[in-house]
Amino acid sequence: MFAELAEVAAARLGPYPSLPGPELRQAARAAMGVLDLAADDVRVERSWTDGDLAGEELSWSVGFGPRTHAYLLRPRDAAGPLPGVVALHCHGGMKWAGKEKIADGPAEPSPEVRRVRELLYGGRAYANELARRGFVVLAPDVLTWGSRRFPLGVDEPGPYDAAARDHEHVVAKYCAALGTSFAGVAAGEDLAAAAYLRSRPDVSAVGCVGLSGGGLRAALLGAFDPDMRAVVVAAMVSSYRDMIDGYVEKHTWMLWPPGLPRLGDWPDLVAARAPEPLMVQYALRDRLFPEPGMRRAHTMIEERYREAPDAYEAVWADVPHSFDVTRQEQAFDWLAQRLKA
């Protein structure tokens, strides 16, 4: 049925045009209703040291909902300014925690966080490891995760995540009713976080990295933040048209912002930052994306980078949906080359 609907829509509406990158970025930002937000009233909630790292838990207001909390991690004794990276937590079907999935604070990670890390991140808090490589790393929560959770009347991780799963479509509907989108709100919050990191005197050039839902957020930052110097998207790129049959329901509402297919396919937006640096990691055993969709996406991105082929790096790995230690190290090295130069 949906395959037939896709054919009718293609004939009547002509989705997935190929707009030039700057035009696509502007049009997609408007179509998604990306909010213009700022990180106001930034506070240091607590500080700690962990061997060779110094950490802070920050909080700020974006103007609605509970205060956003974020971890800021940096080498303890390094002189600045240092390159900065916005590290973006995944969706993972787990909204009780956000930043804690990828970054260690002063407390031990919960059993739920440990399970996510073992499944997706090679068992480690990659934001801390990235900071040890000489970066200032900011890992913020975003709307519906961690400090930005909705009050759903459930106070335990497992039951909360089940309730949050059933609540996500409600969030998406409210966003649409207000003229924005779930993706547009998340992008607005991440743009505010990136602007804050860039404003710090101890930070120089800024990039971003994320897996899965975090990779989606990284791609949006790359598209909408003209000062984002390098972007790593892990296990979150496929063409829409190859996902129509059997893959749509597996993904967050953030991947389906209204209006985007009338402007371009998802890989078009991911690559709309060309010729600025982009790394995309493809997981060939990823059950969330069809391999033909990943292959098509790679070809589309290569085409957009034809004038700057060295700025796009594709990483292919015979692994499931993950950002494992090997892929993390590849991303860290690439970010160092792009941000420390």
PDB file of N, CA, C and O in Angstrom, residues 19-22 24-25 222-223 266-276 278 304-305:
ATOM      1  N   LEU A  19      17.873  20.647  -4.874  1.00  0.00           N
ATOM      2  CA  LEU A  19      18.157  22.072  -4.734  1.00  0.00           C
ATOM      3  C   LEU A  19      19.638  22.277  -4.415  1.00  0.00           C
ATOM      4  O   LEU A  19      20.267  21.442  -3.767  1.00  0.00           O
ATOM      5  N   PRO A  20      20.213  23.402  -4.817  1.00  0.00           N
ATOM      6  CA  PRO A  20      21.580  23.711  -4.396  1.00  0.00           C
ATOM      7  C   PRO A  20      21.671  23.786  -2.879  1.00  0.00           C
ATOM      8  O   PRO A  20      20.689  24.130  -2.199  1.00  0.00           O
ATOM      9  N   GLY A  21      22.847  23.457  -2.336  1.00  0.00           N
ATOM     10  CA  GLY A  21      23.017  23.374  -0.897  1.00  0.00           C
ATOM     11  C   GLY A  21      22.549  24.588  -0.118  1.00  0.00           C
ATOM     12  O   GLY A  21      21.726  24.471   0.808  1.00  0.00           O
ATOM     13  N   PRO A  22      23.003  25.816  -0.447  1.00  0.00           N
ATOM     14  CA  PRO A  22      22.566  26.997   0.317  1.00  0.00           C
ATOM     15  C   PRO A  22      21.057  27.199   0.265  1.00  0.00           C
ATOM     16  O   PRO A  22      20.435  27.548   1.280  1.00  0.00           O
ATOM     17  N   LEU A  24      18.788  24.844  -0.233  1.00  0.00           N
ATOM     18  CA  LEU A  24      18.166  23.769   0.527  1.00  0.00           C
ATOM     19  C   LEU A  24      18.249  24.043   2.020  1.00  0.00           C
ATOM     20  O   LEU A  24      17.283  23.828   2.758  1.00  0.00           O
ATOM     21  N   ARG A  25      19.392  24.509   2.494  1.00  0.00           N
ATOM     22  CA  ARG A  25      19.546  24.787   3.925  1.00  0.00           C
ATOM     23  C   ARG A  25      18.529  25.830   4.379  1.00  0.00           C
ATOM     24  O   ARG A  25      17.882  25.676   5.427  1.00  0.00           O
ATOM     25  N   GLY A 222      25.016  20.583  11.247  1.00  0.00           N
ATOM     26  CA  GLY A 222      25.866  20.824  10.090  1.00  0.00           C
ATOM     27  C   GLY A 222      25.158  21.594   9.002  1.00  0.00           C
ATOM     28  O   GLY A 222      25.769  22.409   8.292  1.00  0.00           O
ATOM     29  N   ALA A 223      23.858  21.342   8.845  1.00  0.00           N
ATOM     30  CA  ALA A 223      23.098  22.023   7.802  1.00  0.00           C
ATOM     31  C   ALA A 223      22.769  23.459   8.175  1.00  0.00           C
ATOM     32  O   ALA A 223      22.770  24.347   7.310  1.00  0.00           O
ATOM     33  N   TRP A 266      16.848  13.031   2.504  1.00  0.00           N
ATOM     34  CA  TRP A 266      17.632  13.198   3.725  1.00  0.00           C
ATOM     35  C   TRP A 266      19.134  13.347   3.436  1.00  0.00           C
ATOM     36  O   TRP A 266      19.778  14.255   3.979  1.00  0.00           O
ATOM     37  N   PRO A 267      19.749  12.535   2.578  1.00  0.00           N
ATOM     38  CA  PRO A 267      21.178  12.740   2.299  1.00  0.00           C
ATOM     39  C   PRO A 267      21.481  14.100   1.670  1.00  0.00           C
ATOM     40  O   PRO A 267      22.581  14.625   1.840  1.00  0.00           O
ATOM     41  N   ASP A 268      20.521  14.669   0.946  1.00  0.00           N
ATOM     42  CA  ASP A 268      20.728  16.006   0.399  1.00  0.00           C
ATOM     43  C   ASP A 268      20.936  17.019   1.510  1.00  0.00           C
ATOM     44  O   ASP A 268      21.811  17.890   1.422  1.00  0.00           O
ATOM     45  N   LEU A 269      20.117  16.920   2.566  1.00  0.00           N
ATOM     46  CA  LEU A 269      20.262  17.860   3.679  1.00  0.00           C
ATOM     47  C   LEU A 269      21.543  17.596   4.459  1.00  0.00           C
ATOM     48  O   LEU A 269      22.232  18.530   4.879  1.00  0.00           O
ATOM     49  N   VAL A 270      21.881  16.309   4.657  1.00  0.00           N
ATOM     50  CA  VAL A 270      23.125  15.966   5.350  1.00  0.00           C
ATOM     51  C   VAL A 270      24.318  16.593   4.643  1.00  0.00           C
ATOM     52  O   VAL A 270      25.252  17.101   5.282  1.00  0.00           O
ATOM     53  N   ALA A 271      24.291  16.580   3.308  1.00  0.00           N
ATOM     54  CA  ALA A 271      25.419  17.063   2.504  1.00  0.00           C
ATOM     55  C   ALA A 271      25.267  18.511   2.071  1.00  0.00           C
ATOM     56  O   ALA A 271      26.126  19.023   1.342  1.00  0.00           O
ATOM     57  N   ALA A 272      24.211  19.194   2.532  1.00  0.00           N
ATOM     58  CA  ALA A 272      23.994  20.573   2.100  1.00  0.00           C
ATOM     59  C   ALA A 272      25.072  21.508   2.632  1.00  0.00           C
ATOM     60  O   ALA A 272      25.191  22.639   2.161  1.00  0.00           O
ATOM     61  N   ARG A 273      25.892  21.048   3.594  1.00  0.00           N
ATOM     62  CA  ARG A 273      26.987  21.872   4.126  1.00  0.00           C
ATOM     63  C   ARG A 273      28.208  21.875   3.206  1.00  0.00           C
ATOM     64  O   ARG A 273      29.176  22.580   3.467  1.00  0.00           O
ATOM     65  N   ALA A 274      28.193  21.067   2.158  1.00  0.00           N
ATOM     66  CA  ALA A 274      29.329  21.019   1.236  1.00  0.00           C
ATOM     67  C   ALA A 274      29.689  22.443   0.795  1.00  0.00           C
ATOM     68  O   ALA A 274      28.805  23.260   0.534  1.00  0.00           O
ATOM     69  N   PRO A 275      30.979  22.768   0.753  1.00  0.00           N
ATOM     70  CA  PRO A 275      32.164  21.897   0.804  1.00  0.00           C
ATOM     71  C   PRO A 275      32.802  21.777   2.190  1.00  0.00           C
ATOM     72  O   PRO A 275      33.967  21.409   2.289  1.00  0.00           O
ATOM     73  N   GLU A 276      32.061  22.084   3.258  1.00  0.00           N
ATOM     74  CA  GLU A 276      32.630  22.002   4.603  1.00  0.00           C
ATOM     75  C   GLU A 276      32.754  20.534   5.025  1.00  0.00           C
ATOM     76  O   GLU A 276      31.977  19.677   4.599  1.00  0.00           O
ATOM     77  N   LEU A 278      32.740  16.786   6.318  1.00  0.00           N
ATOM     78  CA  LEU A 278      31.682  15.867   6.739  1.00  0.00           C
ATOM     79  C   LEU A 278      32.221  14.447   6.741  1.00  0.00           C
ATOM     80  O   LEU A 278      32.817  14.005   5.758  1.00  0.00           O
ATOM     81  N   ARG A 304      27.362  15.863  -4.227  1.00  0.00           N
ATOM     82  CA  ARG A 304      27.352  17.216  -3.661  1.00  0.00           C
ATOM     83  C   ARG A 304      28.761  17.677  -3.275  1.00  0.00           C
ATOM     84  O   ARG A 304      29.001  18.886  -3.185  1.00  0.00           O
ATOM     85  N   TYR A 305      29.661  16.738  -3.055  1.00  0.00           N
ATOM     86  CA  TYR A 305      31.041  17.083  -2.695  1.00  0.00           C
ATOM     87  C   TYR A 305      32.001  16.933  -3.876  1.00  0.00           C
ATOM     88  O   TYR A 305      33.208  16.884  -3.668  1.00  0.00           O
TER      89      TYR A 305
END
